[in-house]
């Protein structure tokens, strides 16, 4: 059953939200009052749907919708890990007891001693959050056919997000543009997305927008301008 802030409006159906999680971000489990709208393309293995999200995860998800909500979820996690790398490193370099026993004396380090472990726990729990099963009107969205791993040109990647990162960095691609193409054509046409992104490396933003629009028409997709650059 859905329980969510009725002041929030969206053009796609909101997933069923357990009562006890009605103000919780599906991506990171932090408090939320926003909705991320995932607009499905013809290749997407699930229908269009709305996902409860905090403001930070909403922005990250809008940047990297990729080819499914699960690919998008992994991309959001990857970005959270990058943003909060220093917080996560606290748990690698210290234990809670070591921080308690540390002899920091100046004001700066004393403040770190008091807040460091809490910052680490918050960052860790956000990255580790798994979300709840995606159900629309009581019908569970099947994940049996979905695999987070991705293989292209003989190389296996742990996720679509990792493959996008690799090609964006190696070839100097405009990542938002590359991801916008990929969200329109799907996993099966990853090579095509790479080629189009390479051809248009020097193109203006307006030209890139037209390219994505043309691809959307070609694919028979309804273009959602809110989810691309």
mmCIF file of C-alpha atoms in Angstrom:
data_model
loop_
_atom_site.group_PDB
_atom_site.id
_atom_site.type_symbol
_atom_site.label_atom_id
_atom_site.label_comp_id
_atom_site.label_asym_id
_atom_site.label_seq_id
_atom_site.Cartn_x
_atom_site.Cartn_y
_atom_site.Cartn_z
ATOM 1 C CA UNK A 1 0.000 0.000 0.000
ATOM 2 C CA UNK A 2 1.301 3.471 -0.838
ATOM 3 C CA UNK A 3 1.952 5.970 1.908
ATOM 4 C CA UNK A 4 3.618 9.209 0.810
ATOM 5 C CA UNK A 5 3.363 12.971 1.044
ATOM 6 C CA UNK A 6 0.256 13.813 -0.997
ATOM 7 C CA UNK A 7 1.671 17.271 -1.795
ATOM 8 C CA UNK A 8 4.191 15.567 -4.097
ATOM 9 C CA UNK A 9 2.937 15.272 -7.652
ATOM 10 C CA UNK A 10 4.315 13.064 -10.372
ATOM 11 C CA UNK A 11 3.413 11.963 -13.868
ATOM 12 C CA UNK A 12 4.303 8.303 -13.304
ATOM 13 C CA UNK A 13 2.919 5.874 -10.698
ATOM 14 C CA UNK A 14 4.678 5.788 -7.337
ATOM 15 C CA UNK A 15 5.944 2.393 -6.235
ATOM 16 C CA UNK A 16 4.234 0.825 -3.236
ATOM 17 C CA UNK A 17 5.895 2.144 -0.083
ATOM 18 C CA UNK A 18 5.731 0.192 3.205
ATOM 19 C CA UNK A 19 4.076 2.276 5.922
ATOM 20 C CA UNK A 20 7.169 2.274 8.137
ATOM 21 C CA UNK A 21 9.273 3.563 5.200
ATOM 22 C CA UNK A 22 6.838 6.218 3.979
ATOM 23 C CA UNK A 23 9.363 9.052 4.457
ATOM 24 C CA UNK A 24 12.459 7.075 3.452
ATOM 25 C CA UNK A 25 14.742 7.382 0.429
ATOM 26 C CA UNK A 26 14.707 4.159 -1.601
ATOM 27 C CA UNK A 27 18.329 4.706 -2.617
ATOM 28 C CA UNK A 28 20.024 5.480 0.727
ATOM 29 C CA UNK A 29 17.407 5.091 3.513
ATOM 30 C CA UNK A 30 17.789 8.705 4.636
ATOM 31 C CA UNK A 31 14.657 10.823 5.266
ATOM 32 C CA UNK A 32 13.035 11.931 2.013
ATOM 33 C CA UNK A 33 10.204 14.041 0.623
ATOM 34 C CA UNK A 34 10.982 13.921 -3.098
ATOM 35 C CA UNK A 35 10.131 11.541 -5.932
ATOM 36 C CA UNK A 36 12.503 10.437 -8.676
ATOM 37 C CA UNK A 37 10.544 9.762 -11.853
ATOM 38 C CA UNK A 38 12.021 6.992 -13.966
ATOM 39 C CA UNK A 39 10.550 7.229 -17.455
ATOM 40 C CA UNK A 40 10.874 3.875 -19.160
ATOM 41 C CA UNK A 41 12.065 3.542 -22.751
ATOM 42 C CA UNK A 42 11.087 0.717 -25.085
ATOM 43 C CA UNK A 43 14.077 -1.362 -23.910
ATOM 44 C CA UNK A 44 13.557 -0.785 -20.150
ATOM 45 C CA UNK A 45 12.754 -4.043 -18.296
ATOM 46 C CA UNK A 46 10.108 -2.342 -16.142
ATOM 47 C CA UNK A 47 7.407 0.310 -16.586
ATOM 48 C CA UNK A 48 7.776 4.002 -15.746
ATOM 49 C CA UNK A 49 7.692 4.496 -11.996
ATOM 50 C CA UNK A 50 8.243 6.979 -9.192
ATOM 51 C CA UNK A 51 10.797 6.276 -6.471
ATOM 52 C CA UNK A 52 10.912 8.055 -3.079
ATOM 53 C CA UNK A 53 14.244 9.874 -2.818
ATOM 54 C CA UNK A 54 16.110 12.405 -0.713
ATOM 55 C CA UNK A 55 17.231 15.597 -2.461
ATOM 56 C CA UNK A 56 20.817 14.432 -2.935
ATOM 57 C CA UNK A 57 19.923 11.018 -4.371
ATOM 58 C CA UNK A 58 17.266 12.638 -6.563
ATOM 59 C CA UNK A 59 19.913 14.824 -8.227
ATOM 60 C CA UNK A 60 22.298 11.899 -8.630
ATOM 61 C CA UNK A 61 19.592 9.630 -10.088
ATOM 62 C CA UNK A 62 18.483 12.291 -12.577
ATOM 63 C CA UNK A 63 22.061 12.499 -13.858
ATOM 64 C CA UNK A 64 22.417 8.741 -14.423
ATOM 65 C CA UNK A 65 19.120 7.007 -15.268
ATOM 66 C CA UNK A 66 21.024 4.515 -17.472
ATOM 67 C CA UNK A 67 18.996 1.528 -18.692
ATOM 68 C CA UNK A 68 16.917 0.543 -15.637
ATOM 69 C CA UNK A 69 16.127 1.682 -12.121
ATOM 70 C CA UNK A 70 18.574 -0.929 -10.808
ATOM 71 C CA UNK A 71 21.427 0.354 -12.981
ATOM 72 C CA UNK A 72 20.492 3.830 -11.793
ATOM 73 C CA UNK A 73 20.586 2.654 -8.171
ATOM 74 C CA UNK A 74 24.133 1.344 -8.591
ATOM 75 C CA UNK A 75 25.208 4.604 -10.250
ATOM 76 C CA UNK A 76 23.827 6.572 -7.305
ATOM 77 C CA UNK A 77 25.711 4.320 -4.874
ATOM 78 C CA UNK A 78 28.948 4.756 -6.838
ATOM 79 C CA UNK A 79 28.569 8.518 -6.696
ATOM 80 C CA UNK A 80 27.768 8.490 -2.971
ATOM 81 C CA UNK A 81 30.938 6.476 -2.407
ATOM 82 C CA UNK A 82 32.924 9.074 -4.346
ATOM 83 C CA UNK A 83 31.366 12.051 -2.557
ATOM 84 C CA UNK A 84 31.776 10.565 0.917
ATOM 85 C CA UNK A 85 35.095 8.787 0.381
ATOM 86 C CA UNK A 86 36.712 10.662 3.281
ATOM 87 C CA UNK A 87 33.876 9.732 5.629
ATOM 88 C CA UNK A 88 34.057 6.081 4.604
ATOM 89 C CA UNK A 89 37.824 6.101 5.075
ATOM 90 C CA UNK A 90 37.311 6.826 8.784
ATOM 91 C CA UNK A 91 36.071 3.266 9.267
ATOM 92 C CA UNK A 92 39.138 1.938 7.443
ATOM 93 C CA UNK A 93 41.662 3.914 9.467
ATOM 94 C CA UNK A 94 39.990 3.851 12.889
ATOM 95 C CA UNK A 95 37.759 1.819 15.151
ATOM 96 C CA UNK A 96 35.196 3.503 17.376
ATOM 97 C CA UNK A 97 37.229 2.626 20.470
ATOM 98 C CA UNK A 98 40.419 4.042 18.955
ATOM 99 C CA UNK A 99 38.673 7.355 18.390
ATOM 100 C CA UNK A 100 37.362 7.348 21.964
ATOM 101 C CA UNK A 101 40.828 6.617 23.306
ATOM 102 C CA UNK A 102 42.618 9.094 21.034
ATOM 103 C CA UNK A 103 44.333 12.036 22.694
ATOM 104 C CA UNK A 104 43.278 14.827 20.376
ATOM 105 C CA UNK A 105 43.498 18.095 22.237
ATOM 106 C CA UNK A 106 43.086 21.102 19.912
ATOM 107 C CA UNK A 107 39.555 22.252 19.071
ATOM 108 C CA UNK A 108 39.662 21.038 15.461
ATOM 109 C CA UNK A 109 40.680 17.483 16.304
ATOM 110 C CA UNK A 110 38.445 17.381 19.362
ATOM 111 C CA UNK A 111 35.482 18.090 17.085
ATOM 112 C CA UNK A 112 36.645 15.358 14.709
ATOM 113 C CA UNK A 113 36.880 12.914 17.605
ATOM 114 C CA UNK A 114 33.263 13.582 18.592
ATOM 115 C CA UNK A 115 31.684 13.448 15.157
ATOM 116 C CA UNK A 116 33.932 11.206 13.021
ATOM 117 C CA UNK A 117 32.397 7.841 13.863
ATOM 118 C CA UNK A 118 28.868 9.121 13.388
ATOM 119 C CA UNK A 119 29.823 10.543 9.959
ATOM 120 C CA UNK A 120 31.311 7.190 9.012
ATOM 121 C CA UNK A 121 28.228 5.253 10.119
ATOM 122 C CA UNK A 122 25.863 7.553 8.211
ATOM 123 C CA UNK A 123 27.941 7.300 5.018
ATOM 124 C CA UNK A 124 28.324 3.528 5.384
ATOM 125 C CA UNK A 125 24.628 2.934 5.936
ATOM 126 C CA UNK A 126 23.669 5.124 2.974
ATOM 127 C CA UNK A 127 25.980 3.207 0.648
ATOM 128 C CA UNK A 128 24.857 -0.169 2.021
ATOM 129 C CA UNK A 129 21.114 0.576 1.855
ATOM 130 C CA UNK A 130 19.382 -1.850 -0.508
ATOM 131 C CA UNK A 131 15.932 -0.297 -0.838
ATOM 132 C CA UNK A 132 12.789 -2.398 -0.664
ATOM 133 C CA UNK A 133 11.305 -4.647 -3.382
ATOM 134 C CA UNK A 134 9.727 -2.646 -6.210
ATOM 135 C CA UNK A 135 5.993 -3.259 -6.293
ATOM 136 C CA UNK A 136 3.424 -1.357 -8.368
ATOM 137 C CA UNK A 137 -0.214 -1.670 -7.333
ATOM 138 C CA UNK A 138 0.531 -4.913 -5.523
ATOM 139 C CA UNK A 139 2.434 -6.447 -8.434
ATOM 140 C CA UNK A 140 6.127 -7.168 -7.840
ATOM 141 C CA UNK A 141 8.481 -6.049 -10.610
ATOM 142 C CA UNK A 142 10.438 -9.160 -11.558
ATOM 143 C CA UNK A 143 14.224 -8.852 -11.155
ATOM 144 C CA UNK A 144 15.031 -12.426 -12.181
ATOM 145 C CA UNK A 145 16.198 -11.389 -15.652
ATOM 146 C CA UNK A 146 18.278 -8.457 -14.405
ATOM 147 C CA UNK A 147 22.018 -8.797 -13.881
ATOM 148 C CA UNK A 148 24.046 -5.897 -12.438
ATOM 149 C CA UNK A 149 27.148 -7.058 -14.332
ATOM 150 C CA UNK A 150 27.827 -5.919 -17.885
ATOM 151 C CA UNK A 151 30.142 -7.201 -20.606
ATOM 152 C CA UNK A 152 31.281 -5.308 -23.675
ATOM 153 C CA UNK A 153 34.057 -5.884 -26.193
ATOM 154 C CA UNK A 154 35.361 -8.860 -24.216
ATOM 155 C CA UNK A 155 35.627 -6.970 -20.915
ATOM 156 C CA UNK A 156 33.424 -7.720 -17.911
ATOM 157 C CA UNK A 157 32.352 -4.869 -15.645
ATOM 158 C CA UNK A 158 30.729 -5.166 -12.234
ATOM 159 C CA UNK A 159 27.982 -2.783 -13.338
ATOM 160 C CA UNK A 160 26.774 -0.599 -16.195
ATOM 161 C CA UNK A 161 27.925 2.406 -14.161
ATOM 162 C CA UNK A 162 31.499 1.087 -14.079
ATOM 163 C CA UNK A 163 31.478 0.539 -17.856
ATOM 164 C CA UNK A 164 30.203 4.081 -18.426
ATOM 165 C CA UNK A 165 32.898 5.472 -16.127
ATOM 166 C CA UNK A 166 35.618 3.511 -17.936
ATOM 167 C CA UNK A 167 34.625 4.635 -21.436
ATOM 168 C CA UNK A 168 33.934 8.220 -20.377
ATOM 169 C CA UNK A 169 37.393 8.543 -18.832
ATOM 170 C CA UNK A 170 39.307 6.541 -21.456
ATOM 171 C CA UNK A 171 37.773 8.253 -24.494
ATOM 172 C CA UNK A 172 37.119 11.662 -22.948
ATOM 173 C CA UNK A 173 33.370 11.422 -23.536
ATOM 174 C CA UNK A 174 30.778 13.874 -22.252
ATOM 175 C CA UNK A 175 29.366 11.533 -19.632
ATOM 176 C CA UNK A 176 25.885 13.095 -19.245
ATOM 177 C CA UNK A 177 25.493 13.044 -23.040
ATOM 178 C CA UNK A 178 26.750 9.457 -23.241
ATOM 179 C CA UNK A 179 24.357 8.377 -20.493
ATOM 180 C CA UNK A 180 21.454 10.193 -22.142
ATOM 181 C CA UNK A 181 22.058 8.230 -25.343
ATOM 182 C CA UNK A 182 22.413 4.987 -23.435
ATOM 183 C CA UNK A 183 19.157 5.555 -21.566
ATOM 184 C CA UNK A 184 17.417 5.798 -24.936
ATOM 185 C CA UNK A 185 19.002 2.819 -26.715
ATOM 186 C CA UNK A 186 19.599 0.340 -23.868
ATOM 187 C CA UNK A 187 22.364 -2.081 -22.920
ATOM 188 C CA UNK A 188 22.258 -3.956 -26.202
ATOM 189 C CA UNK A 189 23.383 -0.854 -28.129
ATOM 190 C CA UNK A 190 26.178 0.229 -25.800
ATOM 191 C CA UNK A 191 28.650 0.304 -28.713
ATOM 192 C CA UNK A 192 26.306 2.549 -30.683
ATOM 193 C CA UNK A 193 26.083 4.949 -27.712
ATOM 194 C CA UNK A 194 29.878 5.068 -27.533
ATOM 195 C CA UNK A 195 30.173 5.847 -31.248
ATOM 196 C CA UNK A 196 27.593 8.641 -31.174
ATOM 197 C CA UNK A 197 29.207 10.160 -28.068
ATOM 198 C CA UNK A 198 32.643 10.076 -29.753
ATOM 199 C CA UNK A 199 31.370 11.604 -32.993
ATOM 200 C CA UNK A 200 29.854 14.489 -31.039
ATOM 201 C CA UNK A 201 32.682 15.172 -28.582
ATOM 202 C CA UNK A 202 33.119 18.719 -29.941
ATOM 203 C CA UNK A 203 29.423 19.384 -30.560
ATOM 204 C CA UNK A 204 27.582 22.130 -28.722
ATOM 205 C CA UNK A 205 25.081 21.353 -25.984
ATOM 206 C CA UNK A 206 22.233 22.309 -28.291
ATOM 207 C CA UNK A 207 23.417 19.890 -30.987
ATOM 208 C CA UNK A 208 23.752 17.114 -28.390
ATOM 209 C CA UNK A 209 20.214 17.778 -27.203
ATOM 210 C CA UNK A 210 18.970 17.458 -30.770
ATOM 211 C CA UNK A 211 20.900 14.198 -31.189
ATOM 212 C CA UNK A 212 19.269 12.704 -28.092
ATOM 213 C CA UNK A 213 15.868 13.940 -29.241
ATOM 214 C CA UNK A 214 16.324 12.338 -32.676
ATOM 215 C CA UNK A 215 17.424 9.050 -31.110
ATOM 216 C CA UNK A 216 14.397 9.086 -28.810
ATOM 217 C CA UNK A 217 12.092 9.529 -31.820
ATOM 218 C CA UNK A 218 13.902 6.779 -33.688
ATOM 219 C CA UNK A 219 13.497 4.443 -30.722
ATOM 220 C CA UNK A 220 9.853 5.371 -30.219
ATOM 221 C CA UNK A 221 10.617 6.733 -26.749
ATOM 222 C CA UNK A 222 8.893 9.606 -24.993
ATOM 223 C CA UNK A 223 11.736 11.974 -24.117
ATOM 224 C CA UNK A 224 11.782 13.251 -20.548
ATOM 225 C CA UNK A 225 13.861 16.418 -20.481
ATOM 226 C CA UNK A 226 14.136 16.384 -16.691
ATOM 227 C CA UNK A 227 16.338 13.307 -16.709
ATOM 228 C CA UNK A 228 18.982 14.364 -19.183
ATOM 229 C CA UNK A 229 21.551 17.118 -19.518
#
